[in-house]
CSV table of C-alpha atoms and ligand atoms in Angstrom, one decimal:
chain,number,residue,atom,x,y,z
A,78,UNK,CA,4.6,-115.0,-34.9
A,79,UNK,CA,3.9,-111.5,-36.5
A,80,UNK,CA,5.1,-108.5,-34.8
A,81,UNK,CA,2.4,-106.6,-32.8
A,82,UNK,CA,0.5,-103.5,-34.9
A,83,UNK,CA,0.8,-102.1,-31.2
A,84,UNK,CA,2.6,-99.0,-30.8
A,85,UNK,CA,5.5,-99.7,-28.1
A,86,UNK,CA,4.2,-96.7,-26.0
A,87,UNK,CA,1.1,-98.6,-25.2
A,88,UNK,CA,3.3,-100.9,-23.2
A,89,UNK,CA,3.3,-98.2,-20.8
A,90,UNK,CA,-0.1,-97.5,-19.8
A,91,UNK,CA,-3.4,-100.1,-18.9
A,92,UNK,CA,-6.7,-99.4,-19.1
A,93,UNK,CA,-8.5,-97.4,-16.8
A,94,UNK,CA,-9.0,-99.6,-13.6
A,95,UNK,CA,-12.4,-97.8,-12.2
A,96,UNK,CA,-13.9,-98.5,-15.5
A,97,UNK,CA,-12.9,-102.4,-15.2
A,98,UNK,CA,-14.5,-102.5,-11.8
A,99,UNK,CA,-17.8,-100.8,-12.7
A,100,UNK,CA,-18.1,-103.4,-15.4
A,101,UNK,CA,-16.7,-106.8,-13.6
A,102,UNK,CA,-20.1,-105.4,-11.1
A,103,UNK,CA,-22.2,-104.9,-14.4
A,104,UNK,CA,-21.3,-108.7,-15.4
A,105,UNK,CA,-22.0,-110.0,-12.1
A,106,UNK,CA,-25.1,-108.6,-11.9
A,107,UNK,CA,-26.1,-109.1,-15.4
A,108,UNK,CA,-25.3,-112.6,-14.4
A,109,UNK,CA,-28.8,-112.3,-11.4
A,110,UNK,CA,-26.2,-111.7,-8.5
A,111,UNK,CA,-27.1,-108.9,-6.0
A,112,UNK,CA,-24.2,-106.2,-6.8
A,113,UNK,CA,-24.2,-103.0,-5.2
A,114,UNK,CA,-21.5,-100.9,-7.6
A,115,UNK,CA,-19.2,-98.3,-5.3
A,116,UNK,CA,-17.2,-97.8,-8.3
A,117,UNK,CA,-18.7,-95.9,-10.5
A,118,UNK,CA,-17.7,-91.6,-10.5
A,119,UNK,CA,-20.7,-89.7,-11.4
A,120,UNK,CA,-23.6,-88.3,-9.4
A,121,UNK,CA,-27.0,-90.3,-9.2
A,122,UNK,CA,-28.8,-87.3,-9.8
A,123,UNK,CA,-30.7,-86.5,-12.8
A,124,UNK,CA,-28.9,-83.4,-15.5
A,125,UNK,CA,-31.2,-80.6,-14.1
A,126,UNK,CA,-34.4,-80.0,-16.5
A,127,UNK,CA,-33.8,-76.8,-17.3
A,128,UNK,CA,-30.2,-77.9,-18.8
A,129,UNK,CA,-31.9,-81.1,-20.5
A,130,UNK,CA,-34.5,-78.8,-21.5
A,131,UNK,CA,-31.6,-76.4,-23.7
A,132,UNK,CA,-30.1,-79.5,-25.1
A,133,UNK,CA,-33.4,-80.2,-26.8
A,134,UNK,CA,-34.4,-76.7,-27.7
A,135,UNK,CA,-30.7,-76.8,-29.4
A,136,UNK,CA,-31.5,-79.7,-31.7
A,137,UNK,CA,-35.0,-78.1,-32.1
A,138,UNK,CA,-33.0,-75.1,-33.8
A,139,UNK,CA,-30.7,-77.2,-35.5
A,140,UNK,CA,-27.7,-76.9,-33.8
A,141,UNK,CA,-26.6,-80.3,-34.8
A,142,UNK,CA,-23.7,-79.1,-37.6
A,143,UNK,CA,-20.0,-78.6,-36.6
A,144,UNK,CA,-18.9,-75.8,-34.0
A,145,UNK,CA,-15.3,-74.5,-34.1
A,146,UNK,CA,-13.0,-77.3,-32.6
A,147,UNK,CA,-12.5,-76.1,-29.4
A,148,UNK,CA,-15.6,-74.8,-28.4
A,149,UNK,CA,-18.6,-72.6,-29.1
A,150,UNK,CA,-18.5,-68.3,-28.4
A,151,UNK,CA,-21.3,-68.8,-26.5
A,152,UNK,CA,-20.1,-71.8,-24.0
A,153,UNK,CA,-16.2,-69.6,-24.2
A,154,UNK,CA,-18.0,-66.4,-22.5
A,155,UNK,CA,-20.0,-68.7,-20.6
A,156,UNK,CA,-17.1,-70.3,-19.1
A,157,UNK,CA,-15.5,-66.8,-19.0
A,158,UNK,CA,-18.3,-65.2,-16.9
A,159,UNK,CA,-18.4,-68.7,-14.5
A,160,UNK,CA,-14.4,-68.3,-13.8
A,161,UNK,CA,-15.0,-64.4,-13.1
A,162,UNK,CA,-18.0,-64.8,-11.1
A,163,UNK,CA,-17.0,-67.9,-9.3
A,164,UNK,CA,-13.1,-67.5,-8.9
A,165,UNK,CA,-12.0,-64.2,-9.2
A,166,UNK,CA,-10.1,-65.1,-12.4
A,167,UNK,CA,-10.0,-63.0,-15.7
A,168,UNK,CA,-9.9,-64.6,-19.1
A,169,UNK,CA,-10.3,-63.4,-22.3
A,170,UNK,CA,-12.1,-65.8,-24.4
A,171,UNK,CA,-8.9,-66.8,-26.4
A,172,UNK,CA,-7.9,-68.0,-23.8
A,173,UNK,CA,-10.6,-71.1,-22.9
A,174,UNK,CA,-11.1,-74.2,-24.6
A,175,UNK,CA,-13.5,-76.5,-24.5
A,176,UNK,CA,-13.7,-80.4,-24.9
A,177,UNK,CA,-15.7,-83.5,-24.6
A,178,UNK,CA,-15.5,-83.7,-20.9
A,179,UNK,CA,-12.6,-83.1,-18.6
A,180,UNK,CA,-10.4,-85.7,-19.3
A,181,UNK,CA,-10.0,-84.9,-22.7
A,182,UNK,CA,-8.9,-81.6,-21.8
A,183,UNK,CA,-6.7,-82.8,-19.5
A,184,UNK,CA,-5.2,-85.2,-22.1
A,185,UNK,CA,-4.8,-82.7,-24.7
A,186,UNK,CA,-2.7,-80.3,-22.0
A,187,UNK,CA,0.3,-83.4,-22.0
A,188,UNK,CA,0.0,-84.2,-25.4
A,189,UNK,CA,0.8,-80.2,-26.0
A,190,UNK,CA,3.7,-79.9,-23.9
A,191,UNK,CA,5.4,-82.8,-23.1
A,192,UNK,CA,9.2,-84.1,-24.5
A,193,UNK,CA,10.7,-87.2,-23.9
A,194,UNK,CA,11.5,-87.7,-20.2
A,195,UNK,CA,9.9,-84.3,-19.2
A,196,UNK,CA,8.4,-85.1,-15.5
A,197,UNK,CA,5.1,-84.3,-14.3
A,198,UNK,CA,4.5,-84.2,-10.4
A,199,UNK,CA,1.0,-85.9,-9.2
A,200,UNK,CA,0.7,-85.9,-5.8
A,201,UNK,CA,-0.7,-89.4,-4.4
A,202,UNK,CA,-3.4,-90.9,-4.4
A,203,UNK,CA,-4.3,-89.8,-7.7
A,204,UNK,CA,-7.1,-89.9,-10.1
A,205,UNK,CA,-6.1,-93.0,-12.1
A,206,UNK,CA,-5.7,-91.3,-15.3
A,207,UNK,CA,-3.1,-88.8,-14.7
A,208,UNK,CA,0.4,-90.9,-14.6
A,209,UNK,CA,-1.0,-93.1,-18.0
A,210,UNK,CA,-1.6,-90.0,-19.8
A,211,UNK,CA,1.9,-88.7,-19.4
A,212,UNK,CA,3.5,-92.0,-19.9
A,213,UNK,CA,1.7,-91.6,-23.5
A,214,UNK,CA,3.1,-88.4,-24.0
A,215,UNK,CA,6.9,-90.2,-23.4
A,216,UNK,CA,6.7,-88.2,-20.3
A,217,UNK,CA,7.8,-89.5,-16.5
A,218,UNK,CA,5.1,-89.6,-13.2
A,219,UNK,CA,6.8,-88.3,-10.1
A,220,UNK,CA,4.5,-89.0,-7.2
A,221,UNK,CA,4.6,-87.4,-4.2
A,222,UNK,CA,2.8,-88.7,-1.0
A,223,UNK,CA,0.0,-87.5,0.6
A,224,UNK,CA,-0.8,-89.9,3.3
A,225,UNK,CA,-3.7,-90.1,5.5
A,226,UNK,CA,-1.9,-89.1,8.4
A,227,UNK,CA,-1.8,-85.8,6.4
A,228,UNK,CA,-5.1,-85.8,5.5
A,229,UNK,CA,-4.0,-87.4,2.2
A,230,UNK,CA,-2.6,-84.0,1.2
A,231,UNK,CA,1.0,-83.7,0.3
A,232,UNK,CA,3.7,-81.8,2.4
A,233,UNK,CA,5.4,-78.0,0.6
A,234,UNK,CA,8.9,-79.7,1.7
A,235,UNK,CA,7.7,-83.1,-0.3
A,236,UNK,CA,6.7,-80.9,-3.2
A,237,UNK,CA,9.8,-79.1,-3.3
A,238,UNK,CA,12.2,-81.8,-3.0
A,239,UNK,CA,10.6,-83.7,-5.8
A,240,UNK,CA,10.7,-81.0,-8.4
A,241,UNK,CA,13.7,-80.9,-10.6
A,242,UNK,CA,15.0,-79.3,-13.6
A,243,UNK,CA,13.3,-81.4,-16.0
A,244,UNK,CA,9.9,-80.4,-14.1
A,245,UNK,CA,7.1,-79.5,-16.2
A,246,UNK,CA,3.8,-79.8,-15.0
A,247,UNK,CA,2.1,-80.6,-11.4
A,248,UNK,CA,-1.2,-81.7,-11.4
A,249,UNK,CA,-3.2,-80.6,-8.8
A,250,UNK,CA,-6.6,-81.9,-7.8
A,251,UNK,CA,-8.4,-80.3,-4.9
A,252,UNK,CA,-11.3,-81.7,-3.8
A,253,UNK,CA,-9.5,-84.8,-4.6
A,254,UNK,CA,-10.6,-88.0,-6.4
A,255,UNK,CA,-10.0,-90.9,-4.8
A,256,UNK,CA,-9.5,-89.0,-1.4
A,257,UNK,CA,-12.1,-86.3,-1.5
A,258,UNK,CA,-9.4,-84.1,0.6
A,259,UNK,CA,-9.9,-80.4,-0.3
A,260,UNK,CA,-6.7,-77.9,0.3
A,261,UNK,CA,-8.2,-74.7,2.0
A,262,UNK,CA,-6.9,-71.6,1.4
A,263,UNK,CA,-3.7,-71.9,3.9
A,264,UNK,CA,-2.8,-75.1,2.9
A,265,UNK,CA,-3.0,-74.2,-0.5
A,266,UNK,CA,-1.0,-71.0,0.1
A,267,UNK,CA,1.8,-73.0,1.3
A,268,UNK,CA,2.6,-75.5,-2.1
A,269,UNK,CA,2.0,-72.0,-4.8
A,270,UNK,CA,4.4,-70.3,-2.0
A,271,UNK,CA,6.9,-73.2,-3.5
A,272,UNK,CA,6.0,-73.2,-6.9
A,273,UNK,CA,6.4,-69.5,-7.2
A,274,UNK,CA,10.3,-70.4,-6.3
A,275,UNK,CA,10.2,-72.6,-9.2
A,276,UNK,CA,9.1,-70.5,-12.2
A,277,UNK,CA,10.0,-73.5,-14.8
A,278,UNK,CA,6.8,-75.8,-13.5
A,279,UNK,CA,3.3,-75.6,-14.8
A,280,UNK,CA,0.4,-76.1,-12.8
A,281,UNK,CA,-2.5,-78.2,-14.0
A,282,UNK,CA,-5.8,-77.3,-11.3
A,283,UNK,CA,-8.3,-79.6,-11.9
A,284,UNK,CA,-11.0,-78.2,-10.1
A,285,UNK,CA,-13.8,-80.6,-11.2
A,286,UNK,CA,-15.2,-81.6,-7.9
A,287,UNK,CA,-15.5,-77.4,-7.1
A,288,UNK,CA,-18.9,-77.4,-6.3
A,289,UNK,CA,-19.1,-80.6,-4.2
A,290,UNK,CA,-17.6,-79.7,-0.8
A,291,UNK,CA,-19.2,-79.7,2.9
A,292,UNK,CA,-19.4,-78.7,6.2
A,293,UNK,CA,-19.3,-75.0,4.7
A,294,UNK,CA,-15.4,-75.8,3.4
A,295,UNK,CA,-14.3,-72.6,1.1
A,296,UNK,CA,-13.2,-74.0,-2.1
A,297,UNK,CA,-9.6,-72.0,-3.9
A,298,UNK,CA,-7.9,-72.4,-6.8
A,299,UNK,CA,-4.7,-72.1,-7.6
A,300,UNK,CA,-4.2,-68.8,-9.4
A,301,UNK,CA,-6.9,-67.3,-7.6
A,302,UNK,CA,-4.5,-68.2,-4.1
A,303,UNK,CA,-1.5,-66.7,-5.6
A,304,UNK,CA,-2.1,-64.5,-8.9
A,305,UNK,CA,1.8,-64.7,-9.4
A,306,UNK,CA,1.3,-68.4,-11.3
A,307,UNK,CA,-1.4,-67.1,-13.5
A,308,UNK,CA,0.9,-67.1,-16.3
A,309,UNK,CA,1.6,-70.7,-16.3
A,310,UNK,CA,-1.7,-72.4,-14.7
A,311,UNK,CA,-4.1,-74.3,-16.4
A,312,UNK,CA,-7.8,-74.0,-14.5
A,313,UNK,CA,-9.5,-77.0,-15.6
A,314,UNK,CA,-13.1,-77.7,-14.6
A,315,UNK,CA,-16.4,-78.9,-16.3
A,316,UNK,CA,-20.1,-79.7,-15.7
A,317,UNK,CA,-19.7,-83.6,-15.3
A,318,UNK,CA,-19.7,-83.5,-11.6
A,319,UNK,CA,-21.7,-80.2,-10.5
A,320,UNK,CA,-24.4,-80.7,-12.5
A,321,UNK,CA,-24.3,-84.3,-12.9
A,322,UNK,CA,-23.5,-84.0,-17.0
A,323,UNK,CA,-21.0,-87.0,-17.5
A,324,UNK,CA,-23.1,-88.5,-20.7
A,325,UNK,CA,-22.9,-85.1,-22.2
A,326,UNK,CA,-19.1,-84.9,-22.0
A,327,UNK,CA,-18.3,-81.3,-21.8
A,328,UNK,CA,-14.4,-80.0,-19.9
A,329,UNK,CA,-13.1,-76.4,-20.1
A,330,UNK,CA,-10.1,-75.3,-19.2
A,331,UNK,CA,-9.0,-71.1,-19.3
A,332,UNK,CA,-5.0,-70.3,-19.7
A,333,UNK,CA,-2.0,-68.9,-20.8
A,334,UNK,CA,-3.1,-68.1,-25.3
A,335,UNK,CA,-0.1,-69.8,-26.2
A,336,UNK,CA,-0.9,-73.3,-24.3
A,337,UNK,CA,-4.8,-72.9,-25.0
A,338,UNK,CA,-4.3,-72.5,-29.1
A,339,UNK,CA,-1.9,-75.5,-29.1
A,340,UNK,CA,-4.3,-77.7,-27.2
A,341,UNK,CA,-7.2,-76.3,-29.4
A,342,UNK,CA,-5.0,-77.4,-32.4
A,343,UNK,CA,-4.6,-81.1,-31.4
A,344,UNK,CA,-8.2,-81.0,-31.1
A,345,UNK,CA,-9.0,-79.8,-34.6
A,346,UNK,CA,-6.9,-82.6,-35.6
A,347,UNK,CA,-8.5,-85.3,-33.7
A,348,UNK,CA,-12.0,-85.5,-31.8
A,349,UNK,CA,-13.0,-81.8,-33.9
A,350,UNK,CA,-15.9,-80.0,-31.7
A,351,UNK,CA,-17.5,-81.5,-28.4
A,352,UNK,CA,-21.1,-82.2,-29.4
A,353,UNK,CA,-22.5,-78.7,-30.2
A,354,UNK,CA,-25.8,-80.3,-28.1
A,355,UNK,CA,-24.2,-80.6,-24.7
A,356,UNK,CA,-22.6,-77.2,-25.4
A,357,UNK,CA,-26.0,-75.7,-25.8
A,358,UNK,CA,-26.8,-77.4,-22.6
A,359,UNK,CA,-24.0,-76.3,-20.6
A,360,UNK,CA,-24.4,-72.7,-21.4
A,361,UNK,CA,-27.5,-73.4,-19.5
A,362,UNK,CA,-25.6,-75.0,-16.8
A,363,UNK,CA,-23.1,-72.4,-15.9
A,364,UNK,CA,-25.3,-69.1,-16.6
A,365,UNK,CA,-28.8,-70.6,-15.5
A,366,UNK,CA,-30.2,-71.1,-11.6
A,367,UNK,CA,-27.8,-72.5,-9.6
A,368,UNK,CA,-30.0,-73.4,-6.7
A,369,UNK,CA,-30.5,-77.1,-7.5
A,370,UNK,CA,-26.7,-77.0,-6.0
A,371,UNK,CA,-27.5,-77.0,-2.5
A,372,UNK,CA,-29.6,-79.4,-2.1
A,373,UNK,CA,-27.2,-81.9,-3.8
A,374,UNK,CA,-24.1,-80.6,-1.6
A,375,UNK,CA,-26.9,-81.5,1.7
A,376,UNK,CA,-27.5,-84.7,0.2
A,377,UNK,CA,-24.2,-85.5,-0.3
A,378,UNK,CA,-23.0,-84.5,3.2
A,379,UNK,CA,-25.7,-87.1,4.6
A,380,UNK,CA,-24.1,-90.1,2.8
A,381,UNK,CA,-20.5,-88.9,3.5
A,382,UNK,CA,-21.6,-88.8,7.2
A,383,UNK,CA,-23.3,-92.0,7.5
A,384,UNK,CA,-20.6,-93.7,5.1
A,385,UNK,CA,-17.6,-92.9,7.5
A,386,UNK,CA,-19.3,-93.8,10.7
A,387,UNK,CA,-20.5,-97.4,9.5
A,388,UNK,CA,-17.0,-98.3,7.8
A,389,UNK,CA,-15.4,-97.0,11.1
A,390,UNK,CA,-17.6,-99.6,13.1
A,391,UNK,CA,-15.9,-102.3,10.4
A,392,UNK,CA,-13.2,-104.1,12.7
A,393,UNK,CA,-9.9,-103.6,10.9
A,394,UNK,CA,-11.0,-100.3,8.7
A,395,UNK,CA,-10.4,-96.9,10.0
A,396,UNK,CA,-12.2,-94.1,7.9
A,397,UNK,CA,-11.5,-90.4,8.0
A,398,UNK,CA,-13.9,-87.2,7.0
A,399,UNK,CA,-13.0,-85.5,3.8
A,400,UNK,CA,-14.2,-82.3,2.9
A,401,UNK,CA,-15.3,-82.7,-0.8
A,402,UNK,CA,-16.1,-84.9,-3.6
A,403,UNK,CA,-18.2,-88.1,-3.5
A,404,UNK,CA,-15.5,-90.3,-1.9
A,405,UNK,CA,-13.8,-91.6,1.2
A,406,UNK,CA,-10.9,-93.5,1.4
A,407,UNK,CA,-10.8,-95.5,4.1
A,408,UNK,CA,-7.4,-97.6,5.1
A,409,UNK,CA,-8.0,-101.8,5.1
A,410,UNK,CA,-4.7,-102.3,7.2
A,411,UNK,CA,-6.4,-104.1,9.9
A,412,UNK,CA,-7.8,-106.2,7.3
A,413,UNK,CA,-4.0,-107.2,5.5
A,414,UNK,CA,-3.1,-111.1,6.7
A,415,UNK,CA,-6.7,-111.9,8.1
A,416,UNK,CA,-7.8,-115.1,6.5
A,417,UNK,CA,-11.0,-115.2,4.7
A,418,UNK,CA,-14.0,-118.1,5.6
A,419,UNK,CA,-12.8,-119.7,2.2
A,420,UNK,CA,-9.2,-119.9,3.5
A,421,UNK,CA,-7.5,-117.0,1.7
A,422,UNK,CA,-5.3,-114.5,2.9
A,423,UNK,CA,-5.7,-111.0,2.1
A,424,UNK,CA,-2.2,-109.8,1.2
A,425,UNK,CA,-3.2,-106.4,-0.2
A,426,UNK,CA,-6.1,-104.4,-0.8
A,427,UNK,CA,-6.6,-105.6,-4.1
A,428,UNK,CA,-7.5,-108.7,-2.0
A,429,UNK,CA,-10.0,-107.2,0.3
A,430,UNK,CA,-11.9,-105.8,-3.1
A,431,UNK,CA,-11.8,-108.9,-4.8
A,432,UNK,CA,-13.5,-110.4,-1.3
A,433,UNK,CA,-15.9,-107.9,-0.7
A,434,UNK,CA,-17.4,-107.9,-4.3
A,435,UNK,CA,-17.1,-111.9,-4.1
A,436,UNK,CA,-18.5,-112.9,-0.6
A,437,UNK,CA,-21.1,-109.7,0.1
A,438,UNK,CA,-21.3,-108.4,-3.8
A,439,UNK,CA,-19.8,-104.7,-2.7
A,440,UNK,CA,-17.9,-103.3,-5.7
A,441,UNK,CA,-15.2,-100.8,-4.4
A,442,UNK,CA,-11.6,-100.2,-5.8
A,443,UNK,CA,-8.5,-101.0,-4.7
A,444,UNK,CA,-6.1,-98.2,-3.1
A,445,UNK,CA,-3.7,-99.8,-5.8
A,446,UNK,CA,-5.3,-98.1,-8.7
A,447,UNK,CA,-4.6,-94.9,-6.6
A,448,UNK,CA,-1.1,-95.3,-6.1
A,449,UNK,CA,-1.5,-95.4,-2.1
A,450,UNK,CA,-2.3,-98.3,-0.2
A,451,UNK,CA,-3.5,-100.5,1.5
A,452,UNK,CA,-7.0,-98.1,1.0
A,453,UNK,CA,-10.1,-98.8,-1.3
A,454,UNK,CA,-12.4,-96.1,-3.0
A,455,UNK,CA,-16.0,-96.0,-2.3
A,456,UNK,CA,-17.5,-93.1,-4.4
A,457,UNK,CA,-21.0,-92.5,-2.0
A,458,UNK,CA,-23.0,-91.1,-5.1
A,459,UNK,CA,-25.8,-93.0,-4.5
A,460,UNK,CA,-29.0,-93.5,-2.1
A,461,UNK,CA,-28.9,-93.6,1.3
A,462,UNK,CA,-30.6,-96.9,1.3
A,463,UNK,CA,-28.2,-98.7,-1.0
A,464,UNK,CA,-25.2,-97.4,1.0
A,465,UNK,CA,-26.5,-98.6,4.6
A,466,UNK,CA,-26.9,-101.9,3.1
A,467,UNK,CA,-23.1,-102.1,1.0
A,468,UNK,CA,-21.8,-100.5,4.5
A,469,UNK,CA,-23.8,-103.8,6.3
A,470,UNK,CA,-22.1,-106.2,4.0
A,471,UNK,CA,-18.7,-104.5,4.2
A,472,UNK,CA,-19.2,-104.7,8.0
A,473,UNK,CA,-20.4,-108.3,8.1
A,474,UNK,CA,-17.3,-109.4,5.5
A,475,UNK,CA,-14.6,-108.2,7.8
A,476,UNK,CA,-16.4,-109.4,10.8
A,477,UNK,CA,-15.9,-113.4,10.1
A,478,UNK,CA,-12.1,-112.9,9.1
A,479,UNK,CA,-10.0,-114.3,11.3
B,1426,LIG,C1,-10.3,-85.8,-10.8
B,1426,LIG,C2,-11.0,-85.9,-12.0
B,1426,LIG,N1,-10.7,-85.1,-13.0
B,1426,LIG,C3,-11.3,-85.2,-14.2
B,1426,LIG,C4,-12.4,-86.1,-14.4
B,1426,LIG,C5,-13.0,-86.1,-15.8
B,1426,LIG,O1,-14.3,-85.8,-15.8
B,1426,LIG,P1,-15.1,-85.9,-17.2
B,1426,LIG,O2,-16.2,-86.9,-17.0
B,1426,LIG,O3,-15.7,-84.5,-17.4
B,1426,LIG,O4,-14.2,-86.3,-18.3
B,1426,LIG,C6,-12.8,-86.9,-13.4
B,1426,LIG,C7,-13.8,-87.9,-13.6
B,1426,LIG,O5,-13.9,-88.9,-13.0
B,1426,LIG,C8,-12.1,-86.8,-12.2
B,1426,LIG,O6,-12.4,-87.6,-11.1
């Protein structure tokens, strides 16, 4: 047999689970069954028309060459302005870079920093593509539990007993995907209150879910809550989710010079400039109206509202109220060693997805993908209608288990 071409490394990691599940649903449906897709991340709302409206007008003017790698002047003091105006926080423009959408910021912050065996704290559940990224990076996942006892946020004393001398990084992600739990300003206080005693970590914020919060919830970041860890905080953010831009793929990220330049130089030497189109357009986004905004955030608090009290009418699921994002994250324990109409026995919530999609056609994801079970993911970005009837199937599925 020859020897794999594969790197060893890839060993580590497995592709993105989310994306598997949004296209097992495509399939299915492509194949004439009735699929309603709960997988998927992104709003269902159309990129606002003034924003498309700039990504034209920029190929009109022929912006369609290179930019510099790591981002256009104009989107940098776009993105300055937004974290002044919107968080209190002051960067110079050396000190933002930009990428093609969120995640590849976040990827290029690991792949700047991390050694062999450097460990990275990701509180749990976490969005699925933090602990593969630093096993890539030959770097070690600590995970620290937030349960949903505790709101799914994690405890200071469980934060400061998992950080160790070999601690580089925690990535923090407030409103939370696959939770949608937000950290107010006290709670927040209370973890940078133990990462200030610890003056070796980093802190990645990924504050990509900012603007989708409810119920009048404050959103904070980190350095804005404790200006003492601006030195070593990387505020991560992006238009994917606020203005519902995740085909255009633009991230940004502001931070220390030293960290910003070495993540701007793995860029040059990789994916070069994030299309110089979408940055036209996202200048638009961050410095144009806002007031589109609203309306989303109502729209959104609707289907949160409806989604949790129909899956808390499901016998054996038990769904609590988060404060942001487009998810909930409701627990299927009542659901683990109930037998199915077809005989099978739901060990795990892997189990209960695979029966939902297969007896009702309801694509959700498995709590396993999140590291904290037995939970599924149901992202509510989509219409009212469509909801009420996946929350009707999910209601009639666990209803005939026995
Ligand atoms: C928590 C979190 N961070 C970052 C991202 C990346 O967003 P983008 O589409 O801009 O790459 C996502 C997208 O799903 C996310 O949920």
């Amino acid at each position: 047999m020859p020897a794999s071409i594969l790197a060893r490394r890839l060993s580590q990691i497995k592709p993105s689970p989310t994306m598997a599940i949004t296209a097992l649903a495509a399939e299915l449906k492509a194949a004439g069954r009735d699929v309603i897709g709960l997988a998927a991340g992104e709003p269902d709302f159309d990129t606002p028309e003034n924003v498309a409206n700039a990504g034209i007008a920029a190929i009109k003017r022929g912006e369609t060459k290179y930019t510099a790698a790591d981002g256009t002047p104009a989107l940098k003091k776009a993105v300055v302005e937004k974290f002044k105006r919107e968080n209190g926080l002051t960067y110079a423009v050396n000190q933002i870079t930009i990428g093609a959408g969120g995640k590849h910021v976040i990827y290029n912050a690991p792949a700047a920093t991390l050694n062999e065996g450097d460990e990275v704290i990701i509180p749990a559940p976490y969005w699925v593509s933090y602990p593969d990224m630093v096993l890539l990076m030959g770097g070690k996942p600590v995970f620290v539990a937030g349960t949903q006892n505790q709101g799914f946020k994690i405890r200071p004393e469980d934060l400061e007993a998992a950080i160790t001398p070999k601690t580089k990084w925690i990535i923090f992600n407030s409103p939370s995907n696959p939770t949608g739990a937000a950290y107010n300003q006290a709670e927040l206080k209370a973890l940078t209150d133990v990462l200030v005693r610890h003056p070796h970590v980093w802190i990645l914020a990924d504050d990509i879910y900012e603007h989708l919060t409810y119920d009048g919830f404050k959103f904070v970041t980190v350095a804005q809550v404790e200006p003492k860890l601006y030195d070593r905080t990387l505020t991560m953010n992006g238009v994917s989710k606020a203005y519902s831009m995740t085909g255009w793929r633009i991230g940004y990220a502001g931070g220390p010079t030293d960290l910003i330049k070495a993540m701007g130089m793995i860029q040059s030497q990789s994916t070069s400039n994030p299309s110089s189109i979408s940055q036209a357009a996202s200048v638009e986004a961050l410095n144009g109206p806002q007031d589109f905004l609203p309306k989303w955030r109502d729209a959104f608090q609707q289907r949160r509202d409806m989604v949790v009290k129909m899956l808390n009418e499901a016998s054996g699921i038990t769904c609590a109220t988060p404060e942001g994002a487009f998810y909930v994250y409701p627990s299927c324990a009542g659901l683990i060693g109930k037998t199915t109409p077809k005989g099978k026995v739901l060990a795990n919530d892997s189990d209960v997805a695979t029966y939902f999609l297969e007896s009702e056609g309801v694509a959700v994801v498995q709590g396993e993908a999140f590291g904290l079970s037995p939970n599924f993911r149901i992202s509510y970005a989509t219409s009212t209608e469509v909801l009420k009837e996946a929350c009707t199937r999910i209601i009639r599925a666990c209803s005939v288990l026995k």
